[in-house]
PDB file of C-alpha atoms in Angstrom:
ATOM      1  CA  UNK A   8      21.648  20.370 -31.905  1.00  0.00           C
ATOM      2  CA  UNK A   9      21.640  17.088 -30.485  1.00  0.00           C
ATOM      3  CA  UNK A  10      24.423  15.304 -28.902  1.00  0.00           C
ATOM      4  CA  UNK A  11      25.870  11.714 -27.755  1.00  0.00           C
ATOM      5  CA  UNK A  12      28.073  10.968 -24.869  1.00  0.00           C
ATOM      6  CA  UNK A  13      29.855   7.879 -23.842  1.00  0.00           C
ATOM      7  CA  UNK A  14      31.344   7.966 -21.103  1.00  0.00           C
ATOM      8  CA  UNK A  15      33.501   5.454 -21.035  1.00  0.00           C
ATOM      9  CA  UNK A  16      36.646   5.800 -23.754  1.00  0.00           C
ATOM     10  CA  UNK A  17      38.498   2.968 -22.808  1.00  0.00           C
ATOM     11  CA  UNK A  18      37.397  -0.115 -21.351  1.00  0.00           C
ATOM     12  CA  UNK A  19      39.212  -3.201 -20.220  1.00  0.00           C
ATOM     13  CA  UNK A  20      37.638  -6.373 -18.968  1.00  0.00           C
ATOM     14  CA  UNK A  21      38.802 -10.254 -18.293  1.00  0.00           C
ATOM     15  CA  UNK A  22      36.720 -12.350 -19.999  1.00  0.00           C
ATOM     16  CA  UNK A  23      33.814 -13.454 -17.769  1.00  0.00           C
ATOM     17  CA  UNK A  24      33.107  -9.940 -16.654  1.00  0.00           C
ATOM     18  CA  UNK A  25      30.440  -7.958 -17.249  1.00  0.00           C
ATOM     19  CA  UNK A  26      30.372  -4.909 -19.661  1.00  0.00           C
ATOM     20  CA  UNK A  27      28.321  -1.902 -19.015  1.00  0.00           C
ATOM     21  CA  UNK A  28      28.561   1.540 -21.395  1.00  0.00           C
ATOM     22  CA  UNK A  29      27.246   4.193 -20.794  1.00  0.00           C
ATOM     23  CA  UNK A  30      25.298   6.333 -23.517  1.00  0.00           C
ATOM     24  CA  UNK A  31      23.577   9.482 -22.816  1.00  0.00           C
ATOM     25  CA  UNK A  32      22.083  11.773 -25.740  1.00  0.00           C
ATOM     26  CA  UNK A  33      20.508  15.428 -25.206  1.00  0.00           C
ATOM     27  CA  UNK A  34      17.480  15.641 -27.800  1.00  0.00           C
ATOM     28  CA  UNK A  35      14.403  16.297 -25.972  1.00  0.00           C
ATOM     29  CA  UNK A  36      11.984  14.757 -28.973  1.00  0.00           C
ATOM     30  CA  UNK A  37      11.294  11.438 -30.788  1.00  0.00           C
ATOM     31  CA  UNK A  38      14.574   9.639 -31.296  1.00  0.00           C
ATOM     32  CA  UNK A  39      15.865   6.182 -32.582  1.00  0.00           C
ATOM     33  CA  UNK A  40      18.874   4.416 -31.204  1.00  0.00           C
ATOM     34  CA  UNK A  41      21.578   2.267 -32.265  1.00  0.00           C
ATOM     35  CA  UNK A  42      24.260   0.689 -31.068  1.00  0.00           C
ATOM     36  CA  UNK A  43      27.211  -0.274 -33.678  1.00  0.00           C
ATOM     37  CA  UNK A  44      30.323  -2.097 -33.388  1.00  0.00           C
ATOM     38  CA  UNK A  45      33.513  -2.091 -35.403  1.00  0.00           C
ATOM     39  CA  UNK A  46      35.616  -4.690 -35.041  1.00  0.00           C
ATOM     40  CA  UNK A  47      39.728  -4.736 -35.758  1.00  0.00           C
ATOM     41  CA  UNK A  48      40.000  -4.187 -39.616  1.00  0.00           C
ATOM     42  CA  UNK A  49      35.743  -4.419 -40.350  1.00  0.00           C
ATOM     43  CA  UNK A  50      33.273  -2.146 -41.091  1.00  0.00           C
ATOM     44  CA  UNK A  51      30.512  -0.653 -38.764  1.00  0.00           C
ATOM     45  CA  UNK A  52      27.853  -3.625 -37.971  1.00  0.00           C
ATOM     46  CA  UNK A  53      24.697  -2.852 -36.037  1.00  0.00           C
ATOM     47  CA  UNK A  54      24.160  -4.585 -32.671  1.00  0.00           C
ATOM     48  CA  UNK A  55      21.080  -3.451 -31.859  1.00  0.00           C
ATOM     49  CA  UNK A  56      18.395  -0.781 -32.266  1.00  0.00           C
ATOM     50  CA  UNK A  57      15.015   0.987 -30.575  1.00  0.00           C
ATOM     51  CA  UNK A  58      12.411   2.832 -32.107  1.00  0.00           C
ATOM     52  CA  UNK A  59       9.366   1.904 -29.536  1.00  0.00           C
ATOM     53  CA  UNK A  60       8.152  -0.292 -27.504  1.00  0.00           C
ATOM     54  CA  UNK A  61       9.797  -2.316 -24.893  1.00  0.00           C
ATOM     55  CA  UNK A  62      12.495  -0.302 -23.959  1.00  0.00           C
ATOM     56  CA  UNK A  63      14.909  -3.484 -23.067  1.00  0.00           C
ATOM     57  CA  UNK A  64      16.234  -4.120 -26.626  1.00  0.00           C
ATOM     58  CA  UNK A  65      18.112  -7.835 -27.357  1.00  0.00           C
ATOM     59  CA  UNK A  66      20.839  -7.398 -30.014  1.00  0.00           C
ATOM     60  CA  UNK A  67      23.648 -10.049 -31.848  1.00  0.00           C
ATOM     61  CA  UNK A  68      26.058 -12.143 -29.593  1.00  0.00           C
ATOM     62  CA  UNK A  69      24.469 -11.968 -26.503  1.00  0.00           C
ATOM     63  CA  UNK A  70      24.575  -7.884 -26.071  1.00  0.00           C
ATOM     64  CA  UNK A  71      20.956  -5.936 -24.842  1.00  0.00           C
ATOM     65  CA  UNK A  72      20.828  -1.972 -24.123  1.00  0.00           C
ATOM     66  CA  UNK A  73      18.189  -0.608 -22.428  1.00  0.00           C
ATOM     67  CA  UNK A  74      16.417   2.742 -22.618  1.00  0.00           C
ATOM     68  CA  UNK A  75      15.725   4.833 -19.764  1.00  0.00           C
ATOM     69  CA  UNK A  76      13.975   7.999 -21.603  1.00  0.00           C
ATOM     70  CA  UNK A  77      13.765   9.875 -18.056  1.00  0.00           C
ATOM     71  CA  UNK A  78      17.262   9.523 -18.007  1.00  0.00           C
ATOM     72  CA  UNK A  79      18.404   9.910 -21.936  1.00  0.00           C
ATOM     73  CA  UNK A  80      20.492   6.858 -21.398  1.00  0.00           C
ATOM     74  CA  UNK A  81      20.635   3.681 -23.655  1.00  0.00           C
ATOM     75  CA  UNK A  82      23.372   1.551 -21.815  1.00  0.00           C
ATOM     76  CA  UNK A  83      24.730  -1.585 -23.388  1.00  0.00           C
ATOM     77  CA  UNK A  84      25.161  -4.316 -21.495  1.00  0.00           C
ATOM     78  CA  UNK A  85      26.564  -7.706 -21.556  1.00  0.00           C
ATOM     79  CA  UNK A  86      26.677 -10.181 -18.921  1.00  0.00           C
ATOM     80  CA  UNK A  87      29.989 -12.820 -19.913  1.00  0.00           C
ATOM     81  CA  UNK A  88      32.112 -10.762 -22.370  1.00  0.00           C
ATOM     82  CA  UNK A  89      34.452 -12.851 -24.362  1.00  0.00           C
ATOM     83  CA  UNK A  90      37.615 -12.427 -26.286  1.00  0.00           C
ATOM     84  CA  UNK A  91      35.778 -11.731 -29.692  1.00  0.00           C
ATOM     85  CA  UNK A  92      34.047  -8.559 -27.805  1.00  0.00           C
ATOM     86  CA  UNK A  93      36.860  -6.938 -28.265  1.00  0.00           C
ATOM     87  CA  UNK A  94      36.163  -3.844 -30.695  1.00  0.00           C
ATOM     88  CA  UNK A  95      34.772  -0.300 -30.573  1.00  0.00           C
ATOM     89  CA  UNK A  96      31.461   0.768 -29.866  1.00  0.00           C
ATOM     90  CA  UNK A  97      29.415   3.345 -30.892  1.00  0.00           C
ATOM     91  CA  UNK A  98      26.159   4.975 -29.417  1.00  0.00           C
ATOM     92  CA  UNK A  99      23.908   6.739 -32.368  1.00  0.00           C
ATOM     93  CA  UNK A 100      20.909   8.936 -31.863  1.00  0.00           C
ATOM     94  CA  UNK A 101      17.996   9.577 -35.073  1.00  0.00           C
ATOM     95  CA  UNK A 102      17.095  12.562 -33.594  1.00  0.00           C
ATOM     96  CA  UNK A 103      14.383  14.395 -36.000  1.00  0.00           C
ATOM     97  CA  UNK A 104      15.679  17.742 -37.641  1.00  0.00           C
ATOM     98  CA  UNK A 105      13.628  19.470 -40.180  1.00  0.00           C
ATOM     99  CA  UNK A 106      11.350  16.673 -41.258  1.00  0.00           C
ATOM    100  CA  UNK A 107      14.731  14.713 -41.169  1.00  0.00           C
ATOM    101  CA  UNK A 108      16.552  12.320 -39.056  1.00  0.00           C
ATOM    102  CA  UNK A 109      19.826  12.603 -38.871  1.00  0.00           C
ATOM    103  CA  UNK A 110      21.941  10.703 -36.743  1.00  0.00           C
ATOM    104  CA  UNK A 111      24.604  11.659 -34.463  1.00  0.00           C
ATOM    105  CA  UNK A 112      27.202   9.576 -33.455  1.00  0.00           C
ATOM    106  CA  UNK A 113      29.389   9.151 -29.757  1.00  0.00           C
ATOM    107  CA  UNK A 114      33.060   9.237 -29.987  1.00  0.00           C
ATOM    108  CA  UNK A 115      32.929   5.657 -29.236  1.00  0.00           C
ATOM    109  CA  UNK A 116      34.185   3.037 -26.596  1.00  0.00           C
ATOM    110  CA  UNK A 117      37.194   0.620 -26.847  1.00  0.00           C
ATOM    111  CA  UNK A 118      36.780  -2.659 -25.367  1.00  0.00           C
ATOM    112  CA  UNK A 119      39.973  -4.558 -24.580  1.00  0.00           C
ATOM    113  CA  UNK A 120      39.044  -8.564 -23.241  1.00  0.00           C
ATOM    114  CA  UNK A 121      42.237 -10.290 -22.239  1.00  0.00           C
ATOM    115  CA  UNK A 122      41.806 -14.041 -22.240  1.00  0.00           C
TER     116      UNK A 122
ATOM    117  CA  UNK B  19      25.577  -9.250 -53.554  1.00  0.00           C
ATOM    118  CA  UNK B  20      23.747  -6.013 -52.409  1.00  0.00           C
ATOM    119  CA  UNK B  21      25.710  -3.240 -50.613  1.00  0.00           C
ATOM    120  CA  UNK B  22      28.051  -0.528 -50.284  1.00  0.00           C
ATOM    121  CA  UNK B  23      31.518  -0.155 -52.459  1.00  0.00           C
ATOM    122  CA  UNK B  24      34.140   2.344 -51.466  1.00  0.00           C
ATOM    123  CA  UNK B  25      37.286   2.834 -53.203  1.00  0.00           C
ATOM    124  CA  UNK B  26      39.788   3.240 -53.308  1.00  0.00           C
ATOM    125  CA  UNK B  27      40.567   1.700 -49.963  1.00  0.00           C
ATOM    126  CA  UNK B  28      43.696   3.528 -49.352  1.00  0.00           C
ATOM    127  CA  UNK B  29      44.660   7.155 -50.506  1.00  0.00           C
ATOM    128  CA  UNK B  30      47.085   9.610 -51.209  1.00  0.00           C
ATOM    129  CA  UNK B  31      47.276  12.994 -51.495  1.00  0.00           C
ATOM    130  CA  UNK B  32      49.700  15.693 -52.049  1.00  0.00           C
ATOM    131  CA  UNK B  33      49.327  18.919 -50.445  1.00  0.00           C
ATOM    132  CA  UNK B  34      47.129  21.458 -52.612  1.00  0.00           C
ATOM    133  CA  UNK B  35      45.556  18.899 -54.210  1.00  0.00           C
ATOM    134  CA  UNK B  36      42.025  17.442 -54.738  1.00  0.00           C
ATOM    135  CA  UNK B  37      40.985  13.974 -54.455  1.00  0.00           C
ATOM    136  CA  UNK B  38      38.144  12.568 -55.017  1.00  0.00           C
ATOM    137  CA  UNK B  39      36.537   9.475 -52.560  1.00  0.00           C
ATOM    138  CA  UNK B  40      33.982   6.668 -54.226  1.00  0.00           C
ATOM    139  CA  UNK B  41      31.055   5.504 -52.713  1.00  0.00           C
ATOM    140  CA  UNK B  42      28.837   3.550 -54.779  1.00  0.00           C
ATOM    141  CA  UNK B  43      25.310   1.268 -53.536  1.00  0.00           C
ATOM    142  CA  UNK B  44      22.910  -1.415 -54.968  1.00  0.00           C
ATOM    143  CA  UNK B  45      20.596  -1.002 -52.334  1.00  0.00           C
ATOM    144  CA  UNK B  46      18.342   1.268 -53.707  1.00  0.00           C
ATOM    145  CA  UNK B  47      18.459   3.516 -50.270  1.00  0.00           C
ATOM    146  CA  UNK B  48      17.641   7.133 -50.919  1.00  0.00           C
ATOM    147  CA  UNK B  49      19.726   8.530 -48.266  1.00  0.00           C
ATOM    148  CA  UNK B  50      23.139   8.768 -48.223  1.00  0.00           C
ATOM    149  CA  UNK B  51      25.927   9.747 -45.782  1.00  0.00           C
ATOM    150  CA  UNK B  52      30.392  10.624 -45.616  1.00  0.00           C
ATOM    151  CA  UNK B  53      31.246  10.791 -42.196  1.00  0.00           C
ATOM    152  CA  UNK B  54      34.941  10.873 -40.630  1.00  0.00           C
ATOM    153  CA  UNK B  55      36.157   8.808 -38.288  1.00  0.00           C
ATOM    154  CA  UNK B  56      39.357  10.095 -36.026  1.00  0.00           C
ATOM    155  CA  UNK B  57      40.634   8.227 -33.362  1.00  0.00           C
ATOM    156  CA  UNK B  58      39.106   9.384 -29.825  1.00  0.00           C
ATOM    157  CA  UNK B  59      36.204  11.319 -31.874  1.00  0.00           C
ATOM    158  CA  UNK B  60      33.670   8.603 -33.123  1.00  0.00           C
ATOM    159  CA  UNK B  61      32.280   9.408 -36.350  1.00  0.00           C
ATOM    160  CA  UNK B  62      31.466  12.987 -37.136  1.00  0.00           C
ATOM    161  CA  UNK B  63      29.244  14.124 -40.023  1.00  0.00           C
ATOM    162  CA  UNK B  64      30.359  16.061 -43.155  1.00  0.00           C
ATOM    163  CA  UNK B  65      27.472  15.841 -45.650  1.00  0.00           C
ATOM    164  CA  UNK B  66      24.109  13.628 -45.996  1.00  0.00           C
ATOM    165  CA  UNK B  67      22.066  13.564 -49.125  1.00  0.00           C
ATOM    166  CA  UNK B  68      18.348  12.565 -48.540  1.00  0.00           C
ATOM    167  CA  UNK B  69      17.116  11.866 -52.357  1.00  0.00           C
ATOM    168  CA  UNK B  70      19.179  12.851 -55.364  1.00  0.00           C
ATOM    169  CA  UNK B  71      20.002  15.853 -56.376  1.00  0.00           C
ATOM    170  CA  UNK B  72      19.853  17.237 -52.973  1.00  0.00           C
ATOM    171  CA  UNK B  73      22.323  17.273 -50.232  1.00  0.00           C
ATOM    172  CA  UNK B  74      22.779  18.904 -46.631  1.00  0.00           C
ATOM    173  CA  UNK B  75      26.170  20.169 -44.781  1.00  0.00           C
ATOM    174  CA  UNK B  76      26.776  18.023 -42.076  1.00  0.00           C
ATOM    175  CA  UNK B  77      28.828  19.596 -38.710  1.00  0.00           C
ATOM    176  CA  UNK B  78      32.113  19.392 -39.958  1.00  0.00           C
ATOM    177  CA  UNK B  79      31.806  20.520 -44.364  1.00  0.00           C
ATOM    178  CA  UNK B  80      34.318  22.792 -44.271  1.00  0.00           C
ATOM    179  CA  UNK B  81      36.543  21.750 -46.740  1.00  0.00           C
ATOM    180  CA  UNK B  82      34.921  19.149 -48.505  1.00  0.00           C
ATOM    181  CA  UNK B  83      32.253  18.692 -51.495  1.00  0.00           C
ATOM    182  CA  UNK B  84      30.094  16.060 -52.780  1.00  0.00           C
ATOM    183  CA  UNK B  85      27.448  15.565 -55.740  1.00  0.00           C
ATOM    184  CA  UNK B  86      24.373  13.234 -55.483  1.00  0.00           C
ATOM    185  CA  UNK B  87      23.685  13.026 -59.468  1.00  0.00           C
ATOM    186  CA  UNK B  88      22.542   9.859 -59.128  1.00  0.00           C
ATOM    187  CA  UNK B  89      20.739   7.444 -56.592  1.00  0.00           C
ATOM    188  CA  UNK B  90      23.392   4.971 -56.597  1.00  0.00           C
ATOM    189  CA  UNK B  91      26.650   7.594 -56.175  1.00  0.00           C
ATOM    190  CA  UNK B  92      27.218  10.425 -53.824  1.00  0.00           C
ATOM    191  CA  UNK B  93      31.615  10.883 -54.203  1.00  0.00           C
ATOM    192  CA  UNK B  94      33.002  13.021 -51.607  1.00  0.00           C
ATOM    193  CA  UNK B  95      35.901  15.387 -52.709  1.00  0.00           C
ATOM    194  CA  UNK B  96      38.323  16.487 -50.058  1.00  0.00           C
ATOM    195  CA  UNK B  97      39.742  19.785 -51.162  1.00  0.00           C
ATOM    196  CA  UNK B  98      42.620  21.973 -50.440  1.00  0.00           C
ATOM    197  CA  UNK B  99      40.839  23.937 -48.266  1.00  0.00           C
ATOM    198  CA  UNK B 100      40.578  21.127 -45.586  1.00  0.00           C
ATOM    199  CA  UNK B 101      43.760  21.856 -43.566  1.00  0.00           C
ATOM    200  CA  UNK B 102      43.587  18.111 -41.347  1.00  0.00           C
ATOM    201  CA  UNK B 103      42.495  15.742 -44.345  1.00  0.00           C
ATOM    202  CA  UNK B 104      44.380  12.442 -43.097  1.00  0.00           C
ATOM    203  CA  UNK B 105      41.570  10.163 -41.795  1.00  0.00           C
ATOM    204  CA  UNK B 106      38.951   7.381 -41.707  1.00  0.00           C
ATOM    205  CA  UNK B 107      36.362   8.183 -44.568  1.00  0.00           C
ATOM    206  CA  UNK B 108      33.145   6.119 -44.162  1.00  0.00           C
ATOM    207  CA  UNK B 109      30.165   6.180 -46.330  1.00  0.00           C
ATOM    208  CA  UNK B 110      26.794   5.156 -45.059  1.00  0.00           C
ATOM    209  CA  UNK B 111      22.822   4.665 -46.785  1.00  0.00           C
ATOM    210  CA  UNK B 112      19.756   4.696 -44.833  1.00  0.00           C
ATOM    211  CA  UNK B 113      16.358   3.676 -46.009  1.00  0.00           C
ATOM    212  CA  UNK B 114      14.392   5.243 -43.281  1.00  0.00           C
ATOM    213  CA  UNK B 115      13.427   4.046 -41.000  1.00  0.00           C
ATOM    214  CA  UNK B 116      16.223   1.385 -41.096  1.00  0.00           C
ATOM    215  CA  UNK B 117      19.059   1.816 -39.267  1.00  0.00           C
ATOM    216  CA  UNK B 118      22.231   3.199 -41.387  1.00  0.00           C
ATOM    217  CA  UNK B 119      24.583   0.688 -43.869  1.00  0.00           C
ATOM    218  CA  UNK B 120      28.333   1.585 -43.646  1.00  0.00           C
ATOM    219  CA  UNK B 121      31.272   0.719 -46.347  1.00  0.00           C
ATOM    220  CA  UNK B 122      34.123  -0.867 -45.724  1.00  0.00           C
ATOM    221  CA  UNK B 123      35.771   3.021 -45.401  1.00  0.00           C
ATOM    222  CA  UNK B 124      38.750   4.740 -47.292  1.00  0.00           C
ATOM    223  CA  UNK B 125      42.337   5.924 -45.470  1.00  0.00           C
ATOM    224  CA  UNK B 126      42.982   9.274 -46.675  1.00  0.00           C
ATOM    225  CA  UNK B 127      46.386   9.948 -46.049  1.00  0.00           C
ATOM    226  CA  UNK B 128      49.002  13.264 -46.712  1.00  0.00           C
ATOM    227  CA  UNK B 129      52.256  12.881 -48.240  1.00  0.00           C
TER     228      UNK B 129
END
């Protein structure tokens, strides 16, 4: 069965730093990959996504992820983090399982931005 | 306004007893998903339904049930049998190959 890790549980950042999180899957097939956020209080939103193609993927609010298939990493990344980044993120793999995708999900990183 | 509807938002439960969660959609996606969300665990899966009438255990269905009678409604009831029911329920759709939709989530919670 396949499986997300992030690495990274808890994360806390000024703003003006950069963010990097680390998300590595084990599914040696086609997969799809996501990157959600849940901020204080909201739903799950999607930031960004890759199915093909150009492997560095731009999402909302300034955040891109790229894929390193060699590596099974998709990394989000974020150059100037600001307050409103604070929130949880989760790393999802479509990861094809009996003429199915179903996704798996990480256990998620908290991001903390102090003013 | 298209999209998902769980309710209730918060719930009780007694121990030994049923309950029933809601999740209803309007946008005519065919799959749908309950996962639970603990802290420090991300989202784990506990059933998916792919078209109606059919549904799949997910990696953590001990305990629970669900129906998919219709496109629109697949409820999730936590039974008795689930011995660690206070949680985080979220529902999800998916029309493949878009990426999943998530509700707004219901607190389960044990008195």
């Amino acid at each position: 069965a396949q499986s997300v890790s992030q690495h990274n549980h808890h994360v806390i950042l000024s703003e003006a730093a950069s963010l990097e999180l680390g998300c590595n899957y084990s599914y040696g097939g086609t997969v799809n990959l996501f990157w959600y956020v849940q901020y204080p209080g909201q739903h799950l939103q999607l930031l960004l996504k890759y199915f093909s193609g150009d492997p560095l993927v731009k999402g909302i609010k300034g955040f891109e992820a790229e894929f390193i298939k060699s590596k099974f990493s998709f990394n989000l990344r974020k150059p100037s983090v600001q307050w409103s980044d604070t929130a949880e993120y989760f790393c999802a793999v479509n990861a094809r399982s009996g003429g199915s995708y179903i996704p798996t999900f990480g256990r998620g990183t908290s991001l903390i931005v102090h003013p | 306004d298209g999209g998902i509807t769980q309710s209730p938002k918060y719930l009780f439960r007694k121990e030994g007893q049923n309950v029933t969660l809601s999740c209803e959609q309007n946008l005519n996606h065919d799959a749908m998903y309950w996962y639970r969300q603990d802290p420090g665990q991300g989202l784990r899966l506990i059933y998916y339904s792919q078209i109606v009438n059919d549904f799949q255990k997910g990696d953590i269905a001990e305990g629970y049930s669900v129906s998919r009678e219709k496109k629109e409604s697949f409820p999730l009831t936590v039974t008795s049998a689930q011995k660690n029911p206070t949680a985080f329920y979220l529902c999800a759709t998916r029309q493949v190959p878009a990426p999943q939709h998530f509700g707004d989530g219901t607190r389960l919670s044990i008195l």
